[in-house]
Short mmCIF file of C-alpha atoms and ligand atoms in Angstrom, two decimals:
data_model
loop_
_atom_site.label_atom_id
_atom_site.label_comp_id
_atom_site.label_asym_id
_atom_site.label_seq_id
_atom_site.Cartn_x
_atom_site.Cartn_y
_atom_site.Cartn_z
CA MET A 1 89.29 83.74 77.09
CA ILE A 2 87.75 85.61 80.04
CA LYS A 3 84.29 84.30 79.17
CA LYS A 4 85.72 80.77 79.26
CA ILE A 5 87.39 81.41 82.61
CA ILE A 6 84.21 82.69 84.28
CA LYS A 7 82.10 79.73 83.16
CA ASN A 8 82.31 78.09 86.58
CA TYR A 9 82.76 81.35 88.50
CA LYS A 10 82.55 80.93 92.25
CA LYS A 11 84.78 83.68 93.62
CA PRO A 12 86.92 86.60 92.35
CA ILE A 13 89.74 85.65 90.00
CA PHE A 14 93.18 87.23 89.61
CA LEU A 15 94.16 86.46 86.03
CA TYR A 16 97.85 86.81 85.07
CA ASN A 17 99.34 87.04 81.62
CA TYR A 18 102.79 85.43 81.54
CA LYS A 19 103.73 87.23 78.32
CA LYS A 20 103.36 90.64 79.97
CA ILE A 21 105.67 89.70 82.83
CA ILE A 22 108.36 88.62 80.38
CA LYS A 23 107.91 91.77 78.31
CA ASN A 24 108.33 93.96 81.40
CA ILE A 25 111.56 92.17 82.35
CA LYS A 26 112.90 92.65 78.82
CA ASN A 27 112.41 96.42 79.15
CA ILE A 28 115.02 96.41 81.89
CA LYS A 29 117.39 93.81 80.48
CA ASN A 30 118.57 96.24 77.82
CA ILE A 31 120.98 97.75 80.32
CA LYS A 32 124.52 96.50 80.62
CA ASN A 33 125.83 95.45 84.02
CA ILE A 34 122.50 95.48 85.76
CA LYS A 35 121.15 92.87 88.14
CA ILE A 36 117.42 92.60 88.74
CA PHE A 37 116.14 91.66 92.20
CA TYR A 38 112.33 91.51 92.26
CA ALA A 39 110.73 93.06 95.38
CA ILE A 40 108.56 90.16 96.51
CA LYS A 41 106.44 92.41 98.72
CA SER A 42 104.67 93.41 95.52
CA ASN A 43 103.53 89.86 94.73
CA TYR A 44 104.64 86.59 96.22
CA ASN A 45 102.54 84.05 94.40
CA LYS A 46 104.91 81.10 94.45
CA ASN A 47 104.39 80.17 90.82
CA ILE A 48 105.09 83.71 89.67
CA ILE A 49 108.24 83.79 91.81
CA LYS A 50 109.41 80.47 90.37
CA GLU A 51 108.91 81.78 86.83
CA LEU A 52 110.78 84.98 87.69
CA ASN A 53 113.60 82.96 89.22
CA LYS A 54 114.41 81.62 85.73
CA LYS A 55 114.59 85.11 84.23
CA ILE A 56 116.15 87.49 86.75
CA ASN A 57 119.03 87.59 89.25
CA GLY A 58 117.12 87.31 92.47
CA PHE A 59 114.75 88.80 95.00
CA GLU A 60 114.58 91.69 97.43
CA THR A 61 113.11 90.77 100.82
CA VAL A 62 112.20 92.79 103.89
CA SER A 63 111.71 90.18 106.58
CA ILE A 64 112.90 86.79 107.73
CA GLY A 65 109.40 85.60 106.83
CA GLU A 66 110.00 86.51 103.18
CA ILE A 67 113.42 84.82 103.21
CA LYS A 68 111.96 81.64 104.70
CA PHE A 69 109.14 81.71 102.17
CA LEU A 70 111.62 81.94 99.28
CA ASN A 71 113.72 79.11 100.73
CA LYS A 72 110.63 76.96 101.08
CA ILE A 73 109.88 77.24 97.38
CA GLY A 74 113.47 76.45 96.45
CA ILE A 75 115.03 79.90 95.96
CA LYS A 76 118.67 79.92 97.00
CA ASN A 77 119.92 82.43 99.57
CA LYS A 78 122.66 83.60 97.25
CA ARG A 79 119.86 85.14 95.16
CA ILE A 80 118.43 87.20 98.03
CA ILE A 81 118.88 90.79 99.20
CA PHE A 82 117.73 91.38 102.76
CA SER A 83 116.44 94.94 103.30
CA GLY A 84 114.01 96.58 105.68
CA VAL A 85 114.05 99.45 108.11
CA CYS A 86 113.64 97.41 111.28
CA LYS A 87 116.00 94.44 111.16
CA LYS A 88 116.63 93.05 114.61
CA LYS A 89 119.98 91.65 115.69
CA ARG A 90 118.59 88.12 115.44
CA ASP A 91 117.25 88.79 111.91
CA ILE A 92 120.70 89.92 110.78
CA LYS A 93 122.28 86.91 112.47
CA TYR A 94 119.84 84.60 110.70
CA ALA A 95 120.49 86.18 107.29
CA ILE A 96 124.25 85.85 107.76
CA LYS A 97 123.98 82.26 108.99
CA LYS A 98 121.88 81.36 105.96
CA LYS A 99 124.42 83.05 103.66
CA VAL A 100 121.97 85.53 102.17
CA SER A 101 123.80 87.39 99.41
CA MET A 102 123.41 91.04 100.41
CA ILE A 103 122.07 93.15 103.23
CA SER A 104 120.75 96.63 102.66
CA VAL A 105 121.68 98.70 105.70
CA GLU A 106 119.44 101.60 106.69
CA SER A 107 121.29 103.19 109.60
CA PHE A 108 124.66 103.51 111.26
CA GLU A 109 123.42 101.48 114.23
CA GLU A 110 122.61 98.55 111.97
CA ILE A 111 126.18 98.16 110.72
CA ASN A 112 127.27 97.47 114.26
CA LYS A 113 124.95 94.45 114.34
CA ILE A 114 126.56 92.80 111.31
CA LYS A 115 128.98 90.13 112.47
CA GLY A 116 130.02 87.79 109.68
CA LYS A 117 130.33 87.60 105.93
CA ILE A 118 127.64 89.30 103.84
CA LYS A 119 127.79 91.94 101.11
CA ILE A 120 126.75 95.30 102.55
CA ILE A 121 124.70 97.87 100.66
CA LEU A 122 124.54 101.28 102.35
CA LYS A 123 121.06 102.56 101.56
CA TYR A 124 120.92 106.34 101.78
CA ASN A 125 118.09 108.76 102.41
CA LEU A 126 119.04 111.53 99.98
CA ASN A 127 116.30 113.92 101.04
CA LEU A 128 114.93 114.05 97.50
CA LYS A 129 111.44 114.21 96.03
CA GLY A 130 110.17 111.52 93.71
CA GLY A 131 107.13 113.34 92.35
CA THR A 132 104.88 110.66 93.78
CA LYS A 133 102.12 110.50 96.41
CA LYS A 134 103.23 111.30 99.94
CA GLU A 135 102.09 107.86 101.12
CA ILE A 136 104.67 106.14 98.91
CA THR A 137 107.50 108.67 99.11
CA THR A 138 110.47 107.23 101.01
CA CYS A 139 113.52 109.39 100.39
CA LYS A 140 112.65 112.68 102.14
CA LYS A 141 114.45 113.44 105.38
CA ASP A 142 111.30 113.14 107.48
CA ASN A 143 110.73 109.59 106.19
CA LYS A 144 111.94 106.76 108.40
CA PHE A 145 114.06 105.15 105.68
CA GLY A 146 117.77 105.20 104.97
CA ILE A 147 121.09 106.45 106.24
CA ARG A 148 121.33 110.26 106.55
CA SER A 149 124.22 111.79 104.65
CA ASN A 150 125.52 113.46 107.83
CA GLU A 151 126.21 109.95 109.20
CA THR A 152 128.77 109.29 106.47
CA ASN A 153 131.87 110.35 108.40
CA LYS A 154 130.85 108.32 111.41
CA ILE A 155 130.31 105.28 109.17
CA ILE A 156 133.67 105.73 107.48
CA LYS A 157 135.51 105.87 110.83
CA PHE A 158 133.68 102.81 112.05
CA ILE A 159 134.16 100.60 108.98
CA LYS A 160 137.83 101.52 108.76
CA LYS A 161 138.36 100.64 112.39
CA LYS A 162 136.50 97.33 112.06
CA LYS A 163 137.86 96.59 108.56
CA ILE A 164 134.34 96.21 107.16
CA LYS A 165 133.99 96.15 103.39
CA ILE A 166 131.17 97.96 101.61
CA TYR A 167 129.81 96.33 98.48
CA ALA A 168 127.41 98.98 97.23
CA LEU A 169 125.71 102.29 97.81
CA GLY A 170 121.99 102.52 97.29
CA PHE A 171 118.73 104.41 97.55
CA HIS A 172 115.03 103.89 96.99
CA ILE A 173 113.30 107.15 96.13
CA GLY A 174 109.77 105.87 96.49
CA SER A 175 107.15 104.09 94.44
CA GLN A 176 105.43 105.08 91.18
CA ILE A 177 108.33 107.38 90.14
CA LYS A 178 107.16 108.44 86.71
CA LYS A 179 109.99 110.74 85.71
CA VAL A 180 113.59 109.80 84.95
CA LYS A 181 114.80 113.14 86.32
CA TYR A 182 114.25 111.99 89.90
CA TYR A 183 116.50 108.96 89.42
CA ILE A 184 119.15 111.09 87.75
CA LYS A 185 119.07 113.59 90.61
CA ALA A 186 119.42 110.75 93.10
CA ILE A 187 122.34 109.20 91.19
CA LYS A 188 124.11 112.56 91.04
CA SER A 189 123.53 113.03 94.74
CA ILE A 190 124.87 109.58 95.64
CA GLU A 191 127.91 110.12 93.41
CA LYS A 192 128.88 112.91 95.81
CA ILE A 193 128.62 110.49 98.71
CA LYS A 194 130.70 107.96 96.81
CA LYS A 195 133.39 110.60 96.44
CA ILE A 196 133.51 111.14 100.19
CA TYR A 197 134.15 107.40 100.66
CA LEU A 198 136.76 107.44 97.91
CA SER A 199 138.55 110.39 99.49
CA LYS A 200 139.07 108.16 102.54
CA GLY A 201 140.34 105.29 100.41
CA ILE A 202 137.06 103.32 100.24
CA LYS A 203 136.17 102.23 96.73
CA ILE A 204 132.53 101.34 96.03
CA LYS A 205 131.77 100.13 92.54
CA THR A 206 128.14 99.05 92.71
CA LEU A 207 125.01 101.18 92.93
CA ASN A 208 121.59 99.93 93.95
CA ILE A 209 118.97 102.27 92.49
CA GLY A 210 116.08 100.57 94.31
CA GLY A 211 112.64 100.14 92.83
CA GLY A 212 109.88 102.60 92.16
CA PHE A 213 109.42 102.15 88.41
CA ALA A 214 105.91 103.15 87.52
CA ILE A 215 103.02 101.88 85.52
CA ASN A 216 100.26 103.90 83.94
CA TYR A 217 97.10 102.73 85.70
CA ARG A 218 94.94 104.51 83.14
CA LYS A 219 96.50 102.83 80.13
CA ASN A 220 97.51 99.42 81.54
CA LYS A 221 101.08 100.12 80.41
CA VAL A 222 104.46 100.50 82.01
CA PHE A 223 106.36 103.79 81.81
CA TYR A 224 109.58 103.68 79.82
CA TYR A 225 112.93 104.64 81.28
CA ASP A 226 115.14 104.56 78.20
CA LYS A 227 116.79 107.87 79.17
CA LEU A 228 117.72 106.40 82.52
CA TRP A 229 119.13 103.21 81.00
CA LYS A 230 121.20 105.37 78.63
CA PHE A 231 122.40 107.45 81.56
CA LEU A 232 123.41 104.31 83.46
CA ASN A 233 125.15 102.80 80.42
CA LYS A 234 127.29 105.93 80.16
CA ASN A 235 127.88 106.30 83.89
CA LYS A 236 131.53 106.13 84.87
CA SER A 237 131.13 106.44 88.63
CA PHE A 238 129.85 102.92 89.11
CA ASN A 239 130.70 99.67 87.30
CA ASN A 240 127.59 97.70 88.21
CA PHE A 241 123.98 98.39 89.05
CA ILE A 242 121.26 96.67 91.04
CA ILE A 243 117.59 97.36 90.52
CA GLU A 244 114.73 96.21 92.76
CA PRO A 245 111.51 96.59 90.79
CA GLY A 246 108.25 95.22 92.10
CA ARG A 247 105.30 96.92 90.45
CA TYR A 248 107.08 97.34 87.10
CA ILE A 249 107.28 93.59 86.58
CA THR A 250 103.92 92.33 87.79
CA ALA A 251 101.35 95.14 88.21
CA ASN A 252 100.04 95.32 84.67
CA SER A 253 100.32 91.56 84.11
CA CYS A 254 97.17 90.87 86.07
CA LEU A 255 93.49 91.76 86.09
CA THR A 256 90.79 90.85 88.57
CA ILE A 257 87.39 89.51 87.62
CA SER A 258 84.64 90.27 90.11
CA LYS A 259 80.88 89.79 90.04
CA VAL A 260 78.24 92.45 90.65
CA VAL A 261 76.14 90.81 93.35
CA TYR A 262 73.70 93.66 94.04
CA THR A 263 72.83 97.10 92.76
CA LYS A 264 71.10 99.77 94.84
CA LYS A 265 69.41 102.87 93.49
CA VAL A 266 70.28 106.19 95.14
CA ASN A 267 68.70 109.26 93.50
CA LYS A 268 70.09 109.41 89.98
CA LYS A 269 72.85 106.89 90.46
CA LYS A 270 73.29 103.29 91.46
CA ILE A 271 75.66 101.59 93.82
CA ALA A 272 77.14 98.40 92.41
CA ILE A 273 78.25 95.98 95.12
CA ILE A 274 80.90 93.56 93.90
CA ASP A 275 82.29 90.44 95.53
CA ILE A 276 85.83 91.75 96.06
CA GLY A 277 86.91 94.62 98.23
CA MET A 278 89.61 96.23 100.31
CA GLU A 279 90.51 92.89 101.90
CA SER A 280 92.14 91.92 98.58
CA ILE A 281 92.56 95.25 96.78
CA ILE A 282 93.29 97.88 99.40
CA ARG A 283 95.03 100.46 97.17
CA PRO A 284 91.90 102.60 96.46
CA ALA A 285 90.94 102.72 100.17
CA LEU A 286 94.49 103.30 101.40
CA TYR A 287 95.98 105.68 98.82
CA LYS A 288 92.89 106.79 96.85
CA SER A 289 94.50 104.97 93.92
CA VAL A 290 92.40 104.41 90.85
CA HIS A 291 92.36 101.01 89.19
CA LYS A 292 90.58 101.16 85.85
CA ILE A 293 87.37 99.14 85.86
CA VAL A 294 85.48 97.95 82.78
CA ASN A 295 82.42 95.78 82.35
CA LEU A 296 82.80 92.53 80.48
CA TYR A 297 79.43 93.26 78.87
CA LYS A 298 78.18 96.31 76.99
CA ARG A 299 75.44 98.18 78.86
CA ILE A 300 73.82 101.60 78.68
CA LYS A 301 76.02 103.93 80.72
CA LYS A 302 74.80 105.51 83.97
CA TYR A 303 76.50 106.90 87.07
CA HIS A 304 77.58 104.26 89.53
CA ASP A 305 79.59 103.89 92.69
CA ILE A 306 81.57 100.67 92.66
CA VAL A 307 82.00 99.26 96.15
CA GLY A 308 83.18 96.08 97.79
CA PRO A 309 81.59 93.76 100.36
CA ILE A 310 83.57 94.86 103.44
CA CYS A 311 81.76 96.49 106.35
CA GLU A 312 83.46 99.85 105.81
CA THR A 313 82.35 102.79 103.69
CA THR A 314 85.94 103.30 102.58
CA ASP A 315 85.68 99.97 100.75
CA THR A 316 85.00 101.93 97.56
CA PHE A 317 86.73 101.47 94.21
CA GLN A 318 85.25 104.43 92.42
CA LYS A 319 82.57 107.04 93.02
CA ASN A 320 80.24 108.49 90.37
CA LYS A 321 81.73 106.46 87.58
CA TYR A 322 79.96 106.71 84.24
CA ILE A 323 79.73 103.05 83.31
CA GLY A 324 76.99 100.60 82.39
CA ILE A 325 76.41 97.95 85.05
CA LYS A 326 73.67 95.38 85.67
CA LYS A 327 73.32 92.97 88.54
CA GLY A 328 75.13 89.72 87.69
CA ASP A 329 77.68 91.38 85.39
CA PHE A 330 81.40 90.73 85.64
CA LEU A 331 83.67 93.72 86.16
CA ILE A 332 87.34 93.68 85.25
CA ILE A 333 89.62 95.57 87.65
CA LYS A 334 92.91 96.25 85.89
CA ASP A 335 96.55 96.26 86.96
CA THR A 336 96.14 94.22 90.12
CA GLY A 337 99.37 92.21 89.90
CA SER A 338 101.24 94.22 92.55
CA TYR A 339 100.37 95.33 96.06
CA CYS A 340 96.92 93.78 95.90
CA LEU A 341 96.95 90.15 97.04
CA SER A 342 100.30 90.71 98.75
CA MET A 343 98.58 93.32 100.95
CA ARG A 344 95.53 91.14 101.49
CA SER A 345 94.12 91.05 105.00
CA ILE A 346 91.83 88.62 106.76
CA TYR A 347 89.45 91.44 107.73
CA ASN A 348 85.88 90.15 107.56
CA MET A 349 87.40 86.69 106.91
CA ARG A 350 86.56 86.64 103.25
CA GLU A 351 87.69 83.76 101.08
CA LYS A 352 90.96 84.19 99.18
CA PRO A 353 90.40 84.82 95.45
CA LEU A 354 91.49 82.32 92.84
CA GLU A 355 94.74 82.98 90.94
CA VAL A 356 95.07 81.85 87.36
CA ILE A 357 97.77 82.35 84.73
CA ILE A 358 97.64 82.25 80.96
CA LYS A 359 100.92 80.87 79.64
CA ASN A 360 101.42 79.60 76.09
CA LYS A 361 97.65 79.90 75.52
CA LYS A 362 97.00 77.49 78.40
CA ILE A 363 95.10 78.39 81.56
CA LYS A 364 96.52 77.18 84.85
CA VAL A 365 95.40 77.74 88.44
CA ILE A 366 98.38 78.95 90.45
N1 LIG B 401 113.04 98.36 97.07
C1 LIG B 401 112.69 98.87 98.27
C2 LIG B 401 113.73 99.15 99.26
C3 LIG B 401 111.34 99.14 98.56
O1 LIG B 401 110.99 99.67 99.73
C4 LIG B 401 110.35 98.86 97.58
C5 LIG B 401 108.94 99.12 97.83
C6 LIG B 401 110.76 98.32 96.35
C7 LIG B 401 112.11 98.08 96.13
C8 LIG B 401 109.81 98.02 95.24
O2 LIG B 401 109.12 99.15 94.85
P1 LIG B 401 108.28 99.21 93.48
O3 LIG B 401 109.25 98.99 92.34
O4 LIG B 401 107.27 98.11 93.53
O5 LIG B 401 107.66 100.55 93.49
N2 LIG B 401 101.96 99.48 98.56
C9 LIG B 401 102.36 100.62 97.76
C10 LIG B 401 103.81 100.53 97.34
C11 LIG B 401 104.77 100.38 98.50
C12 LIG B 401 106.20 100.14 98.08
C13 LIG B 401 107.06 99.80 99.23
N3 LIG B 401 108.44 99.61 98.90
C14 LIG B 401 101.41 100.74 96.56
O6 LIG B 401 100.51 99.92 96.43
O7 LIG B 401 101.52 101.67 95.77
#
């Protein structure tokens, strides 16, 4: 299939596999009383979003721009959660006017800005680890995100005075959370907060456990969270759950095809310069993340650096990789379905790659 797709190759191609997306969703759908809201920051290709819209409950957004984008492609506001750590008064006003379903509140100050009907999620910073890289940890007290637990009493006083209803409690521990234990710790910690609300007569039945579900970038597979789903199914503190996965649904559904334009010899190794870089796949430069790279063709293996075309030395995918590469070859960069094109920049003004999906054995440009 890939050989067919590269026949008229002109620029890098992001190739999605529809089947994988559906399989990833099914892994989550085993849980009772759970609603899935896809975090569109991880990938907002409009065709992918439209496909997801048929299969899940809705979408998590973090800006008015994302809400407007969803509306433009026909997604209804009642299927949208509005989150984000820096919502302005006018953003909140807009979301309420448009009847967005839920708002995820990240501070006491924010609640004061909500005037009108919208379901409120109180997103807490539980000061917990997630066992992930510091760059994508979000739930430690020195991170900017979430309501601090010592604000709870102040919130309770305020919402009682103003007769504000709370729909859900929530958290987002971080991204690439590989172990169930971190979610369980967070749930136990938020159960304590729920009890404080209950002791003041405020019942909250829904829990938003955020996103963060990981994939294995070495094996092109998702991690499994069966123990967590079991834990949620048995949980008596909350009746309903919300989940906001991004990476878990799309990351491993996509690979990127890129051409080796030049090779340069440096001592015993070669540098392979490919036609895609940090403008479209910034994760290696930004987080030192490793995306597995294989050659479409079999070659004798040697040490190579694999670098992109951007005028920055940090535009490097891998250093000293033992792989066979010849000029003109096509390299496959795996697991590029999340936080790659959605984080694309116009730096160096390089052309946007092509996006293609394989669905029911048919190839379609999307
Ligand atoms: N919900 C909230 C409130 C979030 O902040 C995020 C991601 C998600 C859900 C979805 O997280 P996921 O399930 O995709 O881990 N650019 C980084 C990841 C940043 C995630 C930001 N927040 C990366 O490439 O690893």
